PDB file of C-alpha atoms in Angstrom:
ATOM      1  CA  UNK A   1       0.000   0.000   0.000  1.00  0.00           C
ATOM      2  CA  UNK A   2       1.305   3.450  -0.944  1.00  0.00           C
ATOM      3  CA  UNK A   3       1.195   5.742   2.079  1.00  0.00           C
ATOM      4  CA  UNK A   4      -0.014   9.325   1.810  1.00  0.00           C
ATOM      5  CA  UNK A   5       2.276  11.766   3.594  1.00  0.00           C
ATOM      6  CA  UNK A   6       1.688  15.439   4.299  1.00  0.00           C
ATOM      7  CA  UNK A   7       4.732  17.651   4.884  1.00  0.00           C
ATOM      8  CA  UNK A   8       3.556  20.950   6.363  1.00  0.00           C
ATOM      9  CA  UNK A   9       5.881  23.758   7.380  1.00  0.00           C
ATOM     10  CA  UNK A  10       6.426  27.415   8.104  1.00  0.00           C
ATOM     11  CA  UNK A  11       9.614  29.098   6.927  1.00  0.00           C
ATOM     12  CA  UNK A  12      10.505  32.782   6.990  1.00  0.00           C
ATOM     13  CA  UNK A  13      13.862  32.858   5.219  1.00  0.00           C
ATOM     14  CA  UNK A  14      14.090  29.370   3.735  1.00  0.00           C
ATOM     15  CA  UNK A  15      15.957  26.999   6.067  1.00  0.00           C
ATOM     16  CA  UNK A  16      12.866  25.045   7.122  1.00  0.00           C
ATOM     17  CA  UNK A  17      11.618  25.047   3.527  1.00  0.00           C
ATOM     18  CA  UNK A  18      14.797  23.266   2.408  1.00  0.00           C
ATOM     19  CA  UNK A  19      14.409  20.712   5.213  1.00  0.00           C
ATOM     20  CA  UNK A  20      10.792  20.137   4.174  1.00  0.00           C
ATOM     21  CA  UNK A  21      11.816  19.455   0.587  1.00  0.00           C
ATOM     22  CA  UNK A  22      14.348  16.881   1.811  1.00  0.00           C
ATOM     23  CA  UNK A  23      11.694  15.154   3.950  1.00  0.00           C
ATOM     24  CA  UNK A  24       9.514  14.979   0.810  1.00  0.00           C
ATOM     25  CA  UNK A  25      12.387  13.421  -1.156  1.00  0.00           C
ATOM     26  CA  UNK A  26      12.897  10.773   1.505  1.00  0.00           C
ATOM     27  CA  UNK A  27       9.230   9.824   1.710  1.00  0.00           C
ATOM     28  CA  UNK A  28       8.876   9.660  -2.068  1.00  0.00           C
ATOM     29  CA  UNK A  29      11.978   7.464  -2.348  1.00  0.00           C
ATOM     30  CA  UNK A  30      10.099   4.637  -0.596  1.00  0.00           C
ATOM     31  CA  UNK A  31       6.944   5.030  -2.658  1.00  0.00           C
ATOM     32  CA  UNK A  32       4.855   7.466  -0.622  1.00  0.00           C
ATOM     33  CA  UNK A  33       2.477   9.909  -2.252  1.00  0.00           C
ATOM     34  CA  UNK A  34       3.480  13.248  -0.759  1.00  0.00           C
ATOM     35  CA  UNK A  35       1.931  16.692  -0.498  1.00  0.00           C
ATOM     36  CA  UNK A  36       4.225  19.611   0.377  1.00  0.00           C
ATOM     37  CA  UNK A  37       2.288  22.467   1.974  1.00  0.00           C
ATOM     38  CA  UNK A  38       3.221  25.755   3.628  1.00  0.00           C
ATOM     39  CA  UNK A  39       1.007  27.395   6.212  1.00  0.00           C
ATOM     40  CA  UNK A  40      -0.396  30.866   5.732  1.00  0.00           C
ATOM     41  CA  UNK A  41       1.761  33.867   6.596  1.00  0.00           C
ATOM     42  CA  UNK A  42       0.447  35.943   9.506  1.00  0.00           C
ATOM     43  CA  UNK A  43       3.209  38.518   9.902  1.00  0.00           C
ATOM     44  CA  UNK A  44       2.498  42.132   8.928  1.00  0.00           C
ATOM     45  CA  UNK A  45       3.840  43.375   5.623  1.00  0.00           C
ATOM     46  CA  UNK A  46       6.073  45.887   7.382  1.00  0.00           C
ATOM     47  CA  UNK A  47       7.862  43.137   9.280  1.00  0.00           C
ATOM     48  CA  UNK A  48       8.374  41.027   6.139  1.00  0.00           C
ATOM     49  CA  UNK A  49       9.635  43.984   4.123  1.00  0.00           C
ATOM     50  CA  UNK A  50      12.168  44.830   6.831  1.00  0.00           C
ATOM     51  CA  UNK A  51      14.067  41.591   6.102  1.00  0.00           C
ATOM     52  CA  UNK A  52      15.083  41.171   2.426  1.00  0.00           C
ATOM     53  CA  UNK A  53      15.611  37.388   2.875  1.00  0.00           C
ATOM     54  CA  UNK A  54      12.113  37.027   4.284  1.00  0.00           C
ATOM     55  CA  UNK A  55      10.556  39.043   1.478  1.00  0.00           C
ATOM     56  CA  UNK A  56      12.497  37.120  -1.178  1.00  0.00           C
ATOM     57  CA  UNK A  57      11.613  33.716   0.265  1.00  0.00           C
ATOM     58  CA  UNK A  58       7.913  34.551   0.249  1.00  0.00           C
ATOM     59  CA  UNK A  59       8.118  35.355  -3.467  1.00  0.00           C
ATOM     60  CA  UNK A  60      10.257  32.296  -4.244  1.00  0.00           C
ATOM     61  CA  UNK A  61       7.780  29.887  -2.608  1.00  0.00           C
ATOM     62  CA  UNK A  62       4.533  31.508  -3.737  1.00  0.00           C
ATOM     63  CA  UNK A  63       3.759  28.425  -5.842  1.00  0.00           C
ATOM     64  CA  UNK A  64       3.764  26.083  -2.817  1.00  0.00           C
ATOM     65  CA  UNK A  65       0.099  25.457  -1.921  1.00  0.00           C
ATOM     66  CA  UNK A  66      -1.181  26.624   1.451  1.00  0.00           C
ATOM     67  CA  UNK A  67      -2.135  23.795   3.830  1.00  0.00           C
ATOM     68  CA  UNK A  68      -5.813  23.062   4.411  1.00  0.00           C
ATOM     69  CA  UNK A  69      -7.765  20.795   6.711  1.00  0.00           C
ATOM     70  CA  UNK A  70      -8.512  18.607   3.679  1.00  0.00           C
ATOM     71  CA  UNK A  71      -4.775  17.901   3.459  1.00  0.00           C
ATOM     72  CA  UNK A  72      -4.740  16.759   7.086  1.00  0.00           C
ATOM     73  CA  UNK A  73      -7.715  14.469   6.544  1.00  0.00           C
ATOM     74  CA  UNK A  74      -6.173  13.049   3.332  1.00  0.00           C
ATOM     75  CA  UNK A  75      -2.830  12.046   4.824  1.00  0.00           C
ATOM     76  CA  UNK A  76      -1.801   8.800   6.499  1.00  0.00           C
ATOM     77  CA  UNK A  77       1.157  10.483   8.175  1.00  0.00           C
ATOM     78  CA  UNK A  78       2.426  13.956   8.986  1.00  0.00           C
ATOM     79  CA  UNK A  79       5.726  15.827   9.100  1.00  0.00           C
ATOM     80  CA  UNK A  80       5.672  19.323  10.572  1.00  0.00           C
ATOM     81  CA  UNK A  81       8.510  21.816  10.226  1.00  0.00           C
ATOM     82  CA  UNK A  82       9.029  25.127  11.980  1.00  0.00           C
ATOM     83  CA  UNK A  83      11.634  27.619  13.071  1.00  0.00           C
ATOM     84  CA  UNK A  84      11.987  27.917  16.823  1.00  0.00           C
ATOM     85  CA  UNK A  85      10.291  30.796  18.563  1.00  0.00           C
ATOM     86  CA  UNK A  86      11.477  30.956  22.158  1.00  0.00           C
ATOM     87  CA  UNK A  87      11.524  27.170  22.346  1.00  0.00           C
ATOM     88  CA  UNK A  88       8.106  26.795  20.724  1.00  0.00           C
ATOM     89  CA  UNK A  89       6.764  26.541  17.151  1.00  0.00           C
ATOM     90  CA  UNK A  90       6.137  29.636  15.065  1.00  0.00           C
ATOM     91  CA  UNK A  91       2.708  31.209  15.472  1.00  0.00           C
ATOM     92  CA  UNK A  92       1.954  30.594  11.801  1.00  0.00           C
ATOM     93  CA  UNK A  93       2.254  26.821  12.176  1.00  0.00           C
ATOM     94  CA  UNK A  94       0.489  26.796  15.539  1.00  0.00           C
ATOM     95  CA  UNK A  95      -2.449  28.717  14.084  1.00  0.00           C
ATOM     96  CA  UNK A  96      -2.920  26.049  11.417  1.00  0.00           C
ATOM     97  CA  UNK A  97      -2.683  23.280  13.999  1.00  0.00           C
ATOM     98  CA  UNK A  98      -5.184  25.085  16.233  1.00  0.00           C
ATOM     99  CA  UNK A  99      -7.639  25.208  13.323  1.00  0.00           C
ATOM    100  CA  UNK A 100      -7.771  21.397  13.191  1.00  0.00           C
ATOM    101  CA  UNK A 101      -9.964  20.942  16.262  1.00  0.00           C
ATOM    102  CA  UNK A 102     -12.899  19.681  14.205  1.00  0.00           C
ATOM    103  CA  UNK A 103     -10.810  16.850  12.756  1.00  0.00           C
ATOM    104  CA  UNK A 104      -9.438  16.055  16.219  1.00  0.00           C
ATOM    105  CA  UNK A 105     -12.959  15.934  17.645  1.00  0.00           C
ATOM    106  CA  UNK A 106     -14.006  13.482  14.928  1.00  0.00           C
ATOM    107  CA  UNK A 107     -10.995  11.253  15.624  1.00  0.00           C
ATOM    108  CA  UNK A 108      -9.550  11.808  12.144  1.00  0.00           C
ATOM    109  CA  UNK A 109      -6.064  12.658  13.411  1.00  0.00           C
ATOM    110  CA  UNK A 110      -5.692   9.666  15.703  1.00  0.00           C
ATOM    111  CA  UNK A 111      -3.450   6.655  15.085  1.00  0.00           C
ATOM    112  CA  UNK A 112      -1.455   8.429  12.374  1.00  0.00           C
ATOM    113  CA  UNK A 113       2.348   8.699  12.598  1.00  0.00           C
ATOM    114  CA  UNK A 114       3.789  12.186  12.979  1.00  0.00           C
ATOM    115  CA  UNK A 115       7.286  13.652  13.120  1.00  0.00           C
ATOM    116  CA  UNK A 116       8.784  17.151  13.401  1.00  0.00           C
ATOM    117  CA  UNK A 117      11.851  19.060  12.227  1.00  0.00           C
ATOM    118  CA  UNK A 118      13.171  22.511  13.135  1.00  0.00           C
ATOM    119  CA  UNK A 119      15.681  25.258  12.549  1.00  0.00           C
ATOM    120  CA  UNK A 120      16.979  28.046  14.768  1.00  0.00           C
ATOM    121  CA  UNK A 121      19.619  30.746  14.487  1.00  0.00           C
ATOM    122  CA  UNK A 122      21.738  29.255  17.268  1.00  0.00           C
ATOM    123  CA  UNK A 123      22.800  25.656  17.869  1.00  0.00           C
ATOM    124  CA  UNK A 124      21.134  25.712  21.288  1.00  0.00           C
ATOM    125  CA  UNK A 125      18.273  27.991  20.306  1.00  0.00           C
ATOM    126  CA  UNK A 126      15.461  25.787  21.568  1.00  0.00           C
ATOM    127  CA  UNK A 127      15.400  23.145  18.851  1.00  0.00           C
ATOM    128  CA  UNK A 128      14.600  20.153  21.051  1.00  0.00           C
ATOM    129  CA  UNK A 129      12.171  22.199  23.158  1.00  0.00           C
ATOM    130  CA  UNK A 130      10.301  23.201  20.013  1.00  0.00           C
ATOM    131  CA  UNK A 131       9.871  19.592  18.924  1.00  0.00           C
ATOM    132  CA  UNK A 132       8.756  18.595  22.420  1.00  0.00           C
ATOM    133  CA  UNK A 133       6.270  21.463  22.382  1.00  0.00           C
ATOM    134  CA  UNK A 134       4.796  20.179  19.136  1.00  0.00           C
ATOM    135  CA  UNK A 135       4.653  16.680  20.592  1.00  0.00           C
ATOM    136  CA  UNK A 136       2.245  17.949  23.263  1.00  0.00           C
ATOM    137  CA  UNK A 137      -0.228  18.608  20.441  1.00  0.00           C
ATOM    138  CA  UNK A 138       0.264  15.146  18.994  1.00  0.00           C
ATOM    139  CA  UNK A 139      -0.433  13.486  22.347  1.00  0.00           C
ATOM    140  CA  UNK A 140      -3.838  15.189  22.302  1.00  0.00           C
ATOM    141  CA  UNK A 141      -4.448  14.059  18.754  1.00  0.00           C
ATOM    142  CA  UNK A 142      -3.727  10.451  19.695  1.00  0.00           C
ATOM    143  CA  UNK A 143      -1.100  10.369  16.956  1.00  0.00           C
ATOM    144  CA  UNK A 144       1.912   8.033  16.969  1.00  0.00           C
ATOM    145  CA  UNK A 145       5.060  10.115  17.394  1.00  0.00           C
ATOM    146  CA  UNK A 146       7.939   8.958  15.187  1.00  0.00           C
ATOM    147  CA  UNK A 147      11.272  10.419  16.362  1.00  0.00           C
ATOM    148  CA  UNK A 148      14.550   9.992  14.543  1.00  0.00           C
ATOM    149  CA  UNK A 149      16.090   8.093  17.419  1.00  0.00           C
ATOM    150  CA  UNK A 150      19.546   6.872  16.477  1.00  0.00           C
ATOM    151  CA  UNK A 151      18.153   4.606  13.784  1.00  0.00           C
ATOM    152  CA  UNK A 152      20.527   5.725  11.026  1.00  0.00           C
ATOM    153  CA  UNK A 153      24.086   6.974  10.682  1.00  0.00           C
ATOM    154  CA  UNK A 154      22.773  10.187   9.123  1.00  0.00           C
ATOM    155  CA  UNK A 155      21.430  11.212  12.525  1.00  0.00           C
ATOM    156  CA  UNK A 156      24.879  11.022  14.100  1.00  0.00           C
ATOM    157  CA  UNK A 157      26.445  12.855  11.162  1.00  0.00           C
ATOM    158  CA  UNK A 158      23.943  15.706  11.449  1.00  0.00           C
ATOM    159  CA  UNK A 159      24.672  16.339  15.125  1.00  0.00           C
ATOM    160  CA  UNK A 160      22.864  13.501  16.877  1.00  0.00           C
ATOM    161  CA  UNK A 161      19.447  14.997  17.633  1.00  0.00           C
ATOM    162  CA  UNK A 162      17.142  11.996  18.224  1.00  0.00           C
ATOM    163  CA  UNK A 163      14.026  14.180  18.404  1.00  0.00           C
ATOM    164  CA  UNK A 164      14.055  15.317  14.772  1.00  0.00           C
ATOM    165  CA  UNK A 165      16.244  16.943  12.147  1.00  0.00           C
ATOM    166  CA  UNK A 166      17.502  20.337  13.328  1.00  0.00           C
ATOM    167  CA  UNK A 167      19.593  23.003  11.632  1.00  0.00           C
ATOM    168  CA  UNK A 168      21.431  25.918  13.302  1.00  0.00           C
ATOM    169  CA  UNK A 169      21.015  28.421  10.479  1.00  0.00           C
ATOM    170  CA  UNK A 170      22.959  31.314  11.984  1.00  0.00           C
ATOM    171  CA  UNK A 171      22.234  34.973  11.376  1.00  0.00           C
ATOM    172  CA  UNK A 172      21.789  35.903   8.631  1.00  0.00           C
ATOM    173  CA  UNK A 173      20.183  32.566   7.856  1.00  0.00           C
ATOM    174  CA  UNK A 174      22.043  29.927   5.855  1.00  0.00           C
ATOM    175  CA  UNK A 175      20.551  26.924   4.033  1.00  0.00           C
ATOM    176  CA  UNK A 176      21.038  23.453   5.546  1.00  0.00           C
ATOM    177  CA  UNK A 177      24.151  21.577   4.522  1.00  0.00           C
ATOM    178  CA  UNK A 178      23.984  18.267   2.666  1.00  0.00           C
ATOM    179  CA  UNK A 179      24.662  16.272   5.840  1.00  0.00           C
ATOM    180  CA  UNK A 180      21.583  17.754   7.504  1.00  0.00           C
ATOM    181  CA  UNK A 181      19.486  17.327   4.373  1.00  0.00           C
ATOM    182  CA  UNK A 182      20.429  13.631   4.324  1.00  0.00           C
ATOM    183  CA  UNK A 183      19.132  13.356   7.869  1.00  0.00           C
ATOM    184  CA  UNK A 184      15.865  15.016   6.823  1.00  0.00           C
ATOM    185  CA  UNK A 185      15.574  12.571   3.921  1.00  0.00           C
ATOM    186  CA  UNK A 186      15.945   9.686   6.366  1.00  0.00           C
ATOM    187  CA  UNK A 187      13.240  11.251   8.527  1.00  0.00           C
ATOM    188  CA  UNK A 188      10.937  11.233   5.507  1.00  0.00           C
ATOM    189  CA  UNK A 189      11.770   7.585   4.810  1.00  0.00           C
ATOM    190  CA  UNK A 190      11.102   6.602   8.406  1.00  0.00           C
ATOM    191  CA  UNK A 191       7.776   8.452   8.524  1.00  0.00           C
ATOM    192  CA  UNK A 192       6.587   6.960   5.228  1.00  0.00           C
ATOM    193  CA  UNK A 193       7.374   3.434   6.382  1.00  0.00           C
ATOM    194  CA  UNK A 194       5.371   3.879   9.581  1.00  0.00           C
ATOM    195  CA  UNK A 195       2.520   5.451   7.629  1.00  0.00           C
ATOM    196  CA  UNK A 196       2.435   2.453   5.285  1.00  0.00           C
ATOM    197  CA  UNK A 197       2.333   0.062   8.230  1.00  0.00           C
ATOM    198  CA  UNK A 198      -0.388   1.859  10.180  1.00  0.00           C
ATOM    199  CA  UNK A 199      -2.752   2.860   7.358  1.00  0.00           C
ATOM    200  CA  UNK A 200      -4.139  -0.679   6.731  1.00  0.00           C
ATOM    201  CA  UNK A 201      -4.728  -1.197  10.444  1.00  0.00           C
ATOM    202  CA  UNK A 202      -6.649   2.089  10.653  1.00  0.00           C
ATOM    203  CA  UNK A 203      -8.727   1.142   7.599  1.00  0.00           C
ATOM    204  CA  UNK A 204      -9.544  -2.252   9.107  1.00  0.00           C
ATOM    205  CA  UNK A 205     -10.563  -0.690  12.419  1.00  0.00           C
ATOM    206  CA  UNK A 206     -12.796   1.812  10.608  1.00  0.00           C
ATOM    207  CA  UNK A 207     -14.447  -0.979   8.632  1.00  0.00           C
ATOM    208  CA  UNK A 208     -15.225  -2.851  11.849  1.00  0.00           C
ATOM    209  CA  UNK A 209     -16.892   0.251  13.228  1.00  0.00           C
TER     210      UNK A 209
END
């Protein structure tokens, strides 16, 4: 069975966008059908215009569809990406997640595998805390959290974060290196494999009522 994977992210200057694309590559490499979606921008125009990288990235990724609740319902597994904001996900991503309460209430988010990836300016800028913060949402959903663990050498090579792929982008922001992108690809592979395993079991449970 081909798993359906949704990779949803928020990125201001591009680092998380590059990680998201690598997660997509990994999931597709093992046969998953993947949707790449960005969440809606909430920041005021003045703030975006004040940072040329931010303004440029918004133009460069204008063709990436904006995530909808239909995408969440469609998918068998989820990957969420965000920059860190004081050890928590960006408001843009959190707003989209908060809008999914109707699907949560109907049980349509339960029993699906989910994983997260992050970027921050500094190496210790709250990357693990951000992933753990997102995990609190997934506990409420009843989702199955899929961390990186130390299940592949790419995790060690990228700095050894077992929670999820993380990139210290610096300031001004720099794109992830190939080592980190390889780790993100593995994260996509791992998610897709769990999605393929769990989807038939969910379908069977639904059929039994």
